[in-house]
Amino acid sequence: MIEVVDLVKHYRASDGGIVKAVDGVSFAVAAGEMVGLLGANGAGKTTTLRVLATLLKPTSGTAFVGGRDVREDPVGVRRRLGYVSATTGVPDRLTPREVFDSFGRLHGLDPAARAARVERLLDVLGLRSCADRPAGRLSSGQRQRVSVGRALVHDPPALVLDEPTSALDVVGSRDLLTLLIDLRAEGHAILLSTHRLHEIEHRCDRFVVIHGGRVVTTGTRADLVAAAPSDGPATLEAAFFAAIDATAAGAPP
Amino acid sequence: MNAARSGWRGGLRAAVAIARRDLVEFVRDRRTLFITLLLPVATYPILALSTALGVRTAAVEIEAERAPVPIVVVASGRDAAAFAARVAAVDASVTGAARQEWPASLRLDVVLPEEARRRVDAGEADLWIETRPRIITDLDSRGTVAIPVRWSDRRPLPQQVRSQFEVVMKAVAADARTRRLAAAGLPADLLEPLTLSYAATKPGEAPAAPKPIAPVVAGGVLVLLAVLTLTGAFYPAIDAIAGEKERGTIETLLIAPCAPRDIVFGKFLAVFAVTVATLVVNVLSICATGAVAGRFLPQGLSLGLPAGGLPIVVSVLAFVGLAALSAATCLAVTTAAKSGKEAQNTLTPVILLVSALAGTALLPGMQAASPIAAVPFAGQVLVGRAAFDLADGAAGSSLAVLAGLAVTLVSSCLLTGLLLALTSLMLTDEDILFRGPDVAASGLARPGRRDRPTVVEGIVPLVGGLAALWYAQGLTPDDLALAIPLQQVLTVLGPLMLAVWWQRVNLVRTFSLRWPWGLPLGAGTPVGRVVASVGGAALVGAGMFGLGAAALLAVKGTSLSVEAEDLNRRLLDLMLQRPTWLAWCLMALVPAVCEEFLFRGWVLAAFTGGGRSLRRVTAAVVAQAACFAVFHLLPERMPQTFALGLALGAMTVATHSILPAIVCHLVHNSLPLVLVMLAGGRTALARAVESAGASDGVTTIPPWAVVAAVISTACGIALLAAGTRAARDAGQSRSDER
């Protein structure tokens, strides 16, 4: 459903040099699968996800969402993708109902389908009680749920989330992740990036660890833990540190 | 391509959805409501009230100056008593209309000089006159009698005392004149060959209609309306893109299944709707204020709204165009901003600039049926004012006003489209979209090395150049031999070199420093390509000169503007008085090189931004051609320079080289000199000028010349197209180089 193929994205830095934000990343996410994209700050996670969301153009390589190429058919990609990031906000002066309705309209849903979808999202996301309250008066957890609902309004088969829990408390994070698991069960392909490894450790099917713009390891939690040195704790976090430390020390990825 | 797939219906649906969403947001924003509704509702009554107070104060002052006042005069001198008696007799004899502006009372006391001085100084008398001996005899016989009039230096003499005393003295003089005529045995009306009497055609009707004030204040009100209409777009435009960036919601739109231009069009529709609402509220407020003010106008004045409503309809239509232009301008200016505050800082100077531009329409001599009608913000005011002037009986025709309206509407549409295209480019510019706060905070830090300038950076030297163009007018001498190099350095090279130094761009990519169709300059000279491209470009340049001249003569004839006439005269002087090689360098070589590096190098690279899609490249070529046309300032030459700019931009994009554009520009500008040489050289030209006048020598271009120009242009385009096709077939066209 989501496929990243030898993706390269270079920026021009303020000192004139080239920043290789993403340098040949490849991985895939199948339908009904939730994959965690892990990496330190500056590893290239957000850039990869922005390319998937067609917000950035790749320097070389490409990515596909639902079989559509981000280079060749960005509109087709957007029809099949829901995108949420820590920085995507919600219009303060619109209510959750209006937000869902306006984006449903933007995606070309007919009025009946739109109304049904809006009501379902309000129920699924637990926003019924504040459905007609301006988003500016909602809590950060409620706003984040509105943001997720906005990404789901056209029922996309693929979902890309960039640190969606960073502004949430533990309860909000748990509820959101539970929702994502439900969506996975419905067959959505989910690519999730976060720094809170403990939250997704037992929820994601697979993990892709990137460092310095390159994939350093990939696999299930068990694969990553097994590849880590045996003297440390058997956690995803320890396996993550081991993978990026090995890369920093010069081991081949 | 993405836009093509989404289809225009899908794009329009997305645009309408975005517009609806934004409108709901705007309506819930207090600032927008305040600007849209309250500002116009409050502004015009305040303006009318302050104007009414001013008029009333002025009327009271005028009335006070005209009101009869009692005047006390002291007279001294030997025959003062006789003079006082004469004045008293005149005072008693003058009646009726002759007593207009007469003092309320006049007392003339005869006293000694010391007493007269004391009374005047003490304020007991207003004036002191000294009469000379035999004054009455002199008055009634011949010569002019001078009467010194004095007043106290301790207090100023009221104007009404002076003017009303003069009225009395004029009556005394008239009395003396009658006596002189009688003494000479001449009729009393000898020196009054003509008198006027005013009367209405029917008894009892008012002699004159009250003076209408609508045409008088229309210009000022239209300027205010233009500024307030623009302010209607102020907050919605800031909120539409910069506000979305600040709230983090712009990304949610950019990942919607539509093209960036659909998003921009949706935003435009919403801002335009609010701006039109502002316009409507303004117009209603003006009408309501006018109706109220009409009841309280002083006697002799009326509101005087023109019958038929043509001026109002013309003004409203012109201002709908202005509303569209305002919305597009505000969006374009604020798109690069990261936050609402940054957008406000950018947009506020634009409001001031536009106010000044709108105000220029009030300058005397501005005609609606002129290219000035196409100038944004000034044109709309000009057309509206012309319509009101016409209704007030000024010279002109309805056709001229309607032509002006058509020009201003077409200009508004074109500029709005251009600005929206620019906004679309900036909206998806990665550097602008994901510009971090660190870059925004360090405005004076030189940016890092990059391939090409951004769109905004592309515009900066143009703005600097235009400003320099204005200031250079005060510095440049009349002699073009000095003026051209100075102007090129100040307005083109200077801003361009500063921008290049500051931006540290890749010079090869930005200025297309390659052989035509791809090879780097250092890779040997591909003779065949150079010949093909240079030949094609030269033919296009020559052909476009001929076509441009023919079109200009066909449309304008020889009735050029004063500025164009002046430029033609100076160019003629340059050709006649300077060596041919110098004239060629100044007229052709220097502008061709400098302007090509600015427009087909810097500006085109900035607008293209490395994009390869046909839409992006086309928009960039059109935008740089528009800038090129505006930069040449003379309105009648703008269509010609725009077409030339399109051709130069297209050949630069097609050949990936600036060389053909320089050659084309060079040939285009060299043609006047070449034609002079072909026509027998400078001596023959001087003779022709002497016999026919500077600008009347050529009134038409012969048909064979037009045909030759068409053939030349077509052959040049064919040559360039063949070269492009050959390069592509050979796989040597480097599509990634621009």
CSV table of N, CA and C in Angstrom, one decimal, chain B residues 309-407:
chain,number,residue,atom,x,y,z
B,309,GLY,N,-27.6,57.7,-13.4
B,309,GLY,CA,-26.8,56.7,-12.6
B,309,GLY,C,-25.6,56.2,-13.3
B,310,LEU,N,-25.2,56.7,-14.5
B,310,LEU,CA,-24.1,56.1,-15.2
B,310,LEU,C,-22.8,56.2,-14.4
B,311,PRO,N,-22.5,57.4,-13.8
B,311,PRO,CA,-21.2,57.4,-13.0
B,311,PRO,C,-21.2,56.4,-11.9
B,312,ILE,N,-22.4,56.2,-11.3
B,312,ILE,CA,-22.4,55.2,-10.2
B,312,ILE,C,-22.2,53.8,-10.7
B,313,VAL,N,-22.8,53.5,-11.8
B,313,VAL,CA,-22.7,52.1,-12.4
B,313,VAL,C,-21.2,51.9,-12.8
B,314,VAL,N,-20.7,52.9,-13.5
B,314,VAL,CA,-19.3,52.8,-14.0
B,314,VAL,C,-18.3,52.6,-12.9
B,315,SER,N,-18.5,53.4,-11.8
B,315,SER,CA,-17.6,53.4,-10.7
B,315,SER,C,-17.7,52.0,-10.0
B,316,VAL,N,-18.9,51.5,-9.8
B,316,VAL,CA,-19.1,50.3,-9.1
B,316,VAL,C,-18.5,49.1,-9.9
B,317,LEU,N,-18.7,49.1,-11.2
B,317,LEU,CA,-18.1,48.1,-12.0
B,317,LEU,C,-16.6,48.1,-12.0
B,318,ALA,N,-16.0,49.3,-12.1
B,318,ALA,CA,-14.6,49.5,-12.0
B,318,ALA,C,-14.1,49.0,-10.7
B,319,PHE,N,-14.8,49.3,-9.7
B,319,PHE,CA,-14.3,48.9,-8.3
B,319,PHE,C,-14.5,47.5,-8.0
B,320,VAL,N,-15.4,46.8,-8.7
B,320,VAL,CA,-15.4,45.3,-8.6
B,320,VAL,C,-14.1,44.7,-9.1
B,321,GLY,N,-13.6,45.3,-10.2
B,321,GLY,CA,-12.3,44.9,-10.7
B,321,GLY,C,-11.2,45.2,-9.7
B,322,LEU,N,-11.4,46.4,-9.0
B,322,LEU,CA,-10.4,46.8,-8.0
B,322,LEU,C,-10.4,45.8,-6.8
B,323,ALA,N,-11.7,45.3,-6.5
B,323,ALA,CA,-11.8,44.4,-5.4
B,323,ALA,C,-11.1,43.1,-5.7
B,324,ALA,N,-11.2,42.6,-6.9
B,324,ALA,CA,-10.5,41.4,-7.3
B,324,ALA,C,-9.0,41.6,-7.2
B,325,LEU,N,-8.6,42.8,-7.8
B,325,LEU,CA,-7.1,43.1,-7.7
B,325,LEU,C,-6.6,43.2,-6.3
B,326,SER,N,-7.4,43.8,-5.4
B,326,SER,CA,-7.0,44.0,-4.0
B,326,SER,C,-6.9,42.6,-3.4
B,327,ALA,N,-7.8,41.7,-3.6
B,327,ALA,CA,-7.8,40.4,-3.0
B,327,ALA,C,-6.5,39.6,-3.5
B,328,ALA,N,-6.3,39.7,-4.8
B,328,ALA,CA,-5.1,39.0,-5.4
B,328,ALA,C,-3.8,39.6,-4.9
B,329,THR,N,-3.8,40.9,-4.8
B,329,THR,CA,-2.5,41.6,-4.3
B,329,THR,C,-2.2,41.2,-2.9
B,330,CYS,N,-3.3,41.3,-2.0
B,330,CYS,CA,-3.0,41.0,-0.6
B,330,CYS,C,-2.6,39.5,-0.5
B,331,LEU,N,-3.2,38.6,-1.2
B,331,LEU,CA,-2.8,37.2,-1.1
B,331,LEU,C,-1.3,37.0,-1.6
B,332,ALA,N,-1.0,37.7,-2.7
B,332,ALA,CA,0.3,37.5,-3.3
B,332,ALA,C,1.4,38.1,-2.3
B,333,VAL,N,1.1,39.2,-1.7
B,333,VAL,CA,2.0,39.8,-0.8
B,333,VAL,C,2.2,39.0,0.5
B,334,THR,N,1.2,38.4,0.9
B,334,THR,CA,1.3,37.7,2.3
B,334,THR,C,1.6,36.2,2.2
B,335,THR,N,1.7,35.7,1.0
B,335,THR,CA,1.9,34.2,0.8
B,335,THR,C,3.3,33.8,1.4
B,336,ALA,N,4.3,34.7,1.2
B,336,ALA,CA,5.6,34.3,1.7
B,336,ALA,C,5.7,34.4,3.2
B,337,ALA,N,4.8,35.0,3.8
B,337,ALA,CA,4.9,35.3,5.3
B,337,ALA,C,4.6,34.0,6.0
B,338,LYS,N,5.3,33.8,7.2
B,338,LYS,CA,5.2,32.6,8.0
B,338,LYS,C,4.1,32.8,9.0
B,339,SER,N,3.8,34.0,9.4
B,339,SER,CA,2.8,34.3,10.5
B,339,SER,C,2.0,35.5,10.1
B,340,GLY,N,0.9,35.7,10.9
B,340,GLY,CA,0.0,36.8,10.7
B,340,GLY,C,0.8,38.1,10.9
B,341,LYS,N,1.7,38.1,11.9
B,341,LYS,CA,2.4,39.4,12.2
B,341,LYS,C,3.3,39.7,11.0
B,342,GLU,N,4.0,38.7,10.5
B,342,GLU,CA,4.9,38.9,9.4
B,342,GLU,C,4.1,39.4,8.2
B,343,ALA,N,3.0,38.8,8.0
B,343,ALA,CA,2.1,39.3,6.8
B,343,ALA,C,1.7,40.7,7.0
B,344,GLN,N,1.3,41.1,8.2
B,344,GLN,CA,0.9,42.5,8.4
B,344,GLN,C,2.0,43.4,8.1
B,345,ASN,N,3.2,43.1,8.6
B,345,ASN,CA,4.4,43.9,8.4
B,345,ASN,C,4.7,44.1,6.9
B,346,THR,N,4.4,43.0,6.1
B,346,THR,CA,4.6,43.1,4.7
B,346,THR,C,3.5,43.9,4.0
B,347,LEU,N,2.3,43.7,4.4
B,347,LEU,CA,1.2,44.2,3.7
B,347,LEU,C,0.9,45.7,4.0
B,348,THR,N,1.3,46.2,5.2
B,348,THR,CA,1.0,47.6,5.5
B,348,THR,C,1.6,48.6,4.6
B,349,PRO,N,2.9,48.4,4.2
B,349,PRO,CA,3.5,49.3,3.3
B,349,PRO,C,2.8,49.3,1.9
B,350,VAL,N,2.3,48.1,1.6
B,350,VAL,CA,1.6,48.0,0.3
B,350,VAL,C,0.3,48.9,0.3
B,351,ILE,N,-0.4,48.9,1.4
B,351,ILE,CA,-1.6,49.7,1.5
B,351,ILE,C,-1.2,51.2,1.3
B,352,LEU,N,-0.1,51.6,1.9
B,352,LEU,CA,0.3,53.0,1.7
B,352,LEU,C,0.7,53.3,0.3
B,353,LEU,N,1.4,52.3,-0.3
B,353,LEU,CA,1.8,52.5,-1.7
B,353,LEU,C,0.5,52.6,-2.6
B,354,VAL,N,-0.4,51.7,-2.4
B,354,VAL,CA,-1.7,51.7,-3.2
B,354,VAL,C,-2.4,53.0,-3.0
B,355,SER,N,-2.4,53.6,-1.8
B,355,SER,CA,-3.1,54.8,-1.5
B,355,SER,C,-2.5,55.9,-2.4
B,356,ALA,N,-1.2,55.9,-2.4
B,356,ALA,CA,-0.5,56.9,-3.2
B,356,ALA,C,-0.8,56.8,-4.7
B,357,LEU,N,-0.9,55.5,-5.1
B,357,LEU,CA,-1.2,55.2,-6.5
B,357,LEU,C,-2.6,55.6,-6.9
B,358,ALA,N,-3.5,55.4,-6.0
B,358,ALA,CA,-4.9,55.8,-6.2
B,358,ALA,C,-5.0,57.3,-6.3
B,359,GLY,N,-4.3,58.0,-5.4
B,359,GLY,CA,-4.3,59.4,-5.4
B,359,GLY,C,-3.8,60.1,-6.7
B,360,THR,N,-3.0,59.4,-7.4
B,360,THR,CA,-2.4,60.0,-8.7
B,360,THR,C,-3.6,60.2,-9.7
B,361,ALA,N,-4.7,59.5,-9.5
B,361,ALA,CA,-5.8,59.7,-10.5
B,361,ALA,C,-6.4,61.0,-10.3
B,362,LEU,N,-6.1,61.7,-9.2
B,362,LEU,CA,-6.7,63.0,-9.0
B,362,LEU,C,-5.9,64.2,-9.7
B,363,LEU,N,-4.7,63.8,-10.2
B,363,LEU,CA,-3.9,64.8,-10.8
B,363,LEU,C,-4.6,65.4,-12.0
B,364,PRO,N,-4.4,66.7,-12.2
B,364,PRO,CA,-5.0,67.3,-13.4
B,364,PRO,C,-4.5,66.7,-14.7
B,365,GLY,N,-5.3,66.6,-15.7
B,365,GLY,CA,-4.9,66.1,-17.0
B,365,GLY,C,-5.0,64.6,-17.2
B,366,MET,N,-5.4,63.9,-16.2
B,366,MET,CA,-5.5,62.4,-16.3
B,366,MET,C,-6.8,62.2,-17.1
B,367,GLN,N,-6.7,61.4,-18.2
B,367,GLN,CA,-7.8,61.1,-19.0
B,367,GLN,C,-8.2,59.6,-18.9
B,368,ALA,N,-9.5,59.4,-18.8
B,368,ALA,CA,-10.0,58.0,-18.7
B,368,ALA,C,-9.6,57.1,-19.9
B,369,ALA,N,-9.8,57.7,-21.1
B,369,ALA,CA,-9.5,56.9,-22.3
B,369,ALA,C,-8.0,57.0,-22.6
B,370,SER,N,-7.2,56.6,-21.7
B,370,SER,CA,-5.7,56.6,-21.9
B,370,SER,C,-5.2,55.3,-21.2
B,371,PRO,N,-3.9,55.0,-21.5
B,371,PRO,CA,-3.3,53.8,-20.9
B,371,PRO,C,-3.3,53.9,-19.4
B,372,ILE,N,-3.4,55.1,-18.8
B,372,ILE,CA,-3.4,55.2,-17.4
B,372,ILE,C,-4.6,54.4,-16.8
B,373,ALA,N,-5.6,54.2,-17.5
B,373,ALA,CA,-6.8,53.5,-17.0
B,373,ALA,C,-6.4,52.1,-16.7
B,374,ALA,N,-5.3,51.6,-17.3
B,374,ALA,CA,-4.8,50.2,-17.0
B,374,ALA,C,-4.0,50.1,-15.8
B,375,VAL,N,-3.6,51.3,-15.2
B,375,VAL,CA,-2.7,51.2,-14.0
B,375,VAL,C,-3.6,50.8,-12.8
B,376,PRO,N,-3.1,49.7,-12.1
B,376,PRO,CA,-4.0,49.3,-11.0
B,376,PRO,C,-4.1,50.3,-10.0
B,377,PHE,N,-5.4,50.4,-9.4
B,377,PHE,CA,-5.8,51.3,-8.3
B,377,PHE,C,-5.9,52.7,-8.8
B,378,ALA,N,-5.1,53.2,-9.7
B,378,ALA,CA,-5.3,54.5,-10.2
B,378,ALA,C,-6.3,54.5,-11.3
B,379,GLY,N,-6.3,53.5,-12.2
B,379,GLY,CA,-7.2,53.4,-13.3
B,379,GLY,C,-8.7,53.4,-12.9
B,380,GLN,N,-9.0,52.7,-11.8
B,380,GLN,CA,-10.4,52.6,-11.4
B,380,GLN,C,-10.9,53.9,-10.9
B,381,VAL,N,-10.1,54.6,-10.1
B,381,VAL,CA,-10.5,55.9,-9.6
B,381,VAL,C,-10.6,56.9,-10.7
B,382,LEU,N,-9.7,56.8,-11.7
B,382,LEU,CA,-9.7,57.7,-12.8
B,382,LEU,C,-11.0,57.6,-13.6
B,383,VAL,N,-11.4,56.3,-13.9
B,383,VAL,CA,-12.6,56.1,-14.7
B,383,VAL,C,-13.8,56.5,-13.9
B,384,GLY,N,-13.9,56.2,-12.6
B,384,GLY,CA,-15.0,56.7,-11.8
B,384,GLY,C,-15.1,58.2,-11.8
B,385,ARG,N,-14.0,58.9,-11.7
B,385,ARG,CA,-14.0,60.3,-11.6
B,385,ARG,C,-14.4,60.9,-13.0
B,386,ALA,N,-13.9,60.3,-14.0
B,386,ALA,CA,-14.2,60.8,-15.4
B,386,ALA,C,-15.7,60.7,-15.6
B,387,ALA,N,-16.3,59.6,-15.1
B,387,ALA,CA,-17.8,59.4,-15.3
B,387,ALA,C,-18.5,60.5,-14.5
B,388,PHE,N,-18.1,60.9,-13.3
B,388,PHE,CA,-18.8,61.9,-12.6
B,388,PHE,C,-18.5,63.3,-13.2
B,389,ASP,N,-17.3,63.5,-13.8
B,389,ASP,CA,-17.0,64.8,-14.4
B,389,ASP,C,-17.9,64.9,-15.7
B,390,LEU,N,-18.1,63.8,-16.4
B,390,LEU,CA,-18.9,63.8,-17.6
B,390,LEU,C,-20.3,64.2,-17.3
B,391,ALA,N,-20.8,63.6,-16.2
B,391,ALA,CA,-22.2,63.9,-15.8
B,391,ALA,C,-22.3,65.4,-15.3
B,392,ASP,N,-21.2,66.0,-14.9
B,392,ASP,CA,-21.2,67.4,-14.5
B,392,ASP,C,-21.1,68.3,-15.6
B,393,GLY,N,-21.0,67.8,-16.8
B,393,GLY,CA,-20.9,68.6,-18.0
B,393,GLY,C,-19.5,68.9,-18.5
B,394,ALA,N,-18.5,68.1,-18.0
B,394,ALA,CA,-17.2,68.3,-18.5
B,394,ALA,C,-17.1,67.8,-19.9
B,395,ALA,N,-16.0,68.3,-20.6
B,395,ALA,CA,-15.8,67.8,-22.0
B,395,ALA,C,-15.5,66.3,-22.0
B,396,GLY,N,-15.9,65.6,-23.0
B,396,GLY,CA,-15.6,64.2,-23.1
B,396,GLY,C,-16.9,63.5,-23.6
B,397,SER,N,-16.8,62.2,-23.8
B,397,SER,CA,-17.9,61.4,-24.2
B,397,SER,C,-18.1,60.2,-23.4
B,398,SER,N,-19.3,59.7,-23.4
B,398,SER,CA,-19.6,58.4,-22.7
B,398,SER,C,-18.8,57.3,-23.2
B,399,LEU,N,-18.5,57.3,-24.6
B,399,LEU,CA,-17.7,56.3,-25.2
B,399,LEU,C,-16.3,56.2,-24.6
B,400,ALA,N,-15.8,57.4,-24.4
B,400,ALA,CA,-14.4,57.4,-23.8
B,400,ALA,C,-14.4,56.8,-22.4
B,401,VAL,N,-15.5,57.2,-21.6
B,401,VAL,CA,-15.5,56.6,-20.3
B,401,VAL,C,-15.7,55.1,-20.3
B,402,LEU,N,-16.6,54.6,-21.2
B,402,LEU,CA,-16.8,53.2,-21.3
B,402,LEU,C,-15.5,52.5,-21.8
B,403,ALA,N,-14.8,53.1,-22.7
B,403,ALA,CA,-13.5,52.6,-23.1
B,403,ALA,C,-12.5,52.5,-22.0
B,404,GLY,N,-12.5,53.5,-21.2
B,404,GLY,CA,-11.7,53.5,-20.0
B,404,GLY,C,-12.1,52.4,-19.0
B,405,LEU,N,-13.4,52.2,-18.9
B,405,LEU,CA,-13.9,51.1,-18.0
B,405,LEU,C,-13.5,49.8,-18.5
B,406,ALA,N,-13.6,49.6,-19.9
B,406,ALA,CA,-13.1,48.3,-20.4
B,406,ALA,C,-11.7,48.0,-20.2
B,407,VAL,N,-10.9,49.1,-20.4
B,407,VAL,CA,-9.4,48.9,-20.2
B,407,VAL,C,-9.1,48.6,-18.7
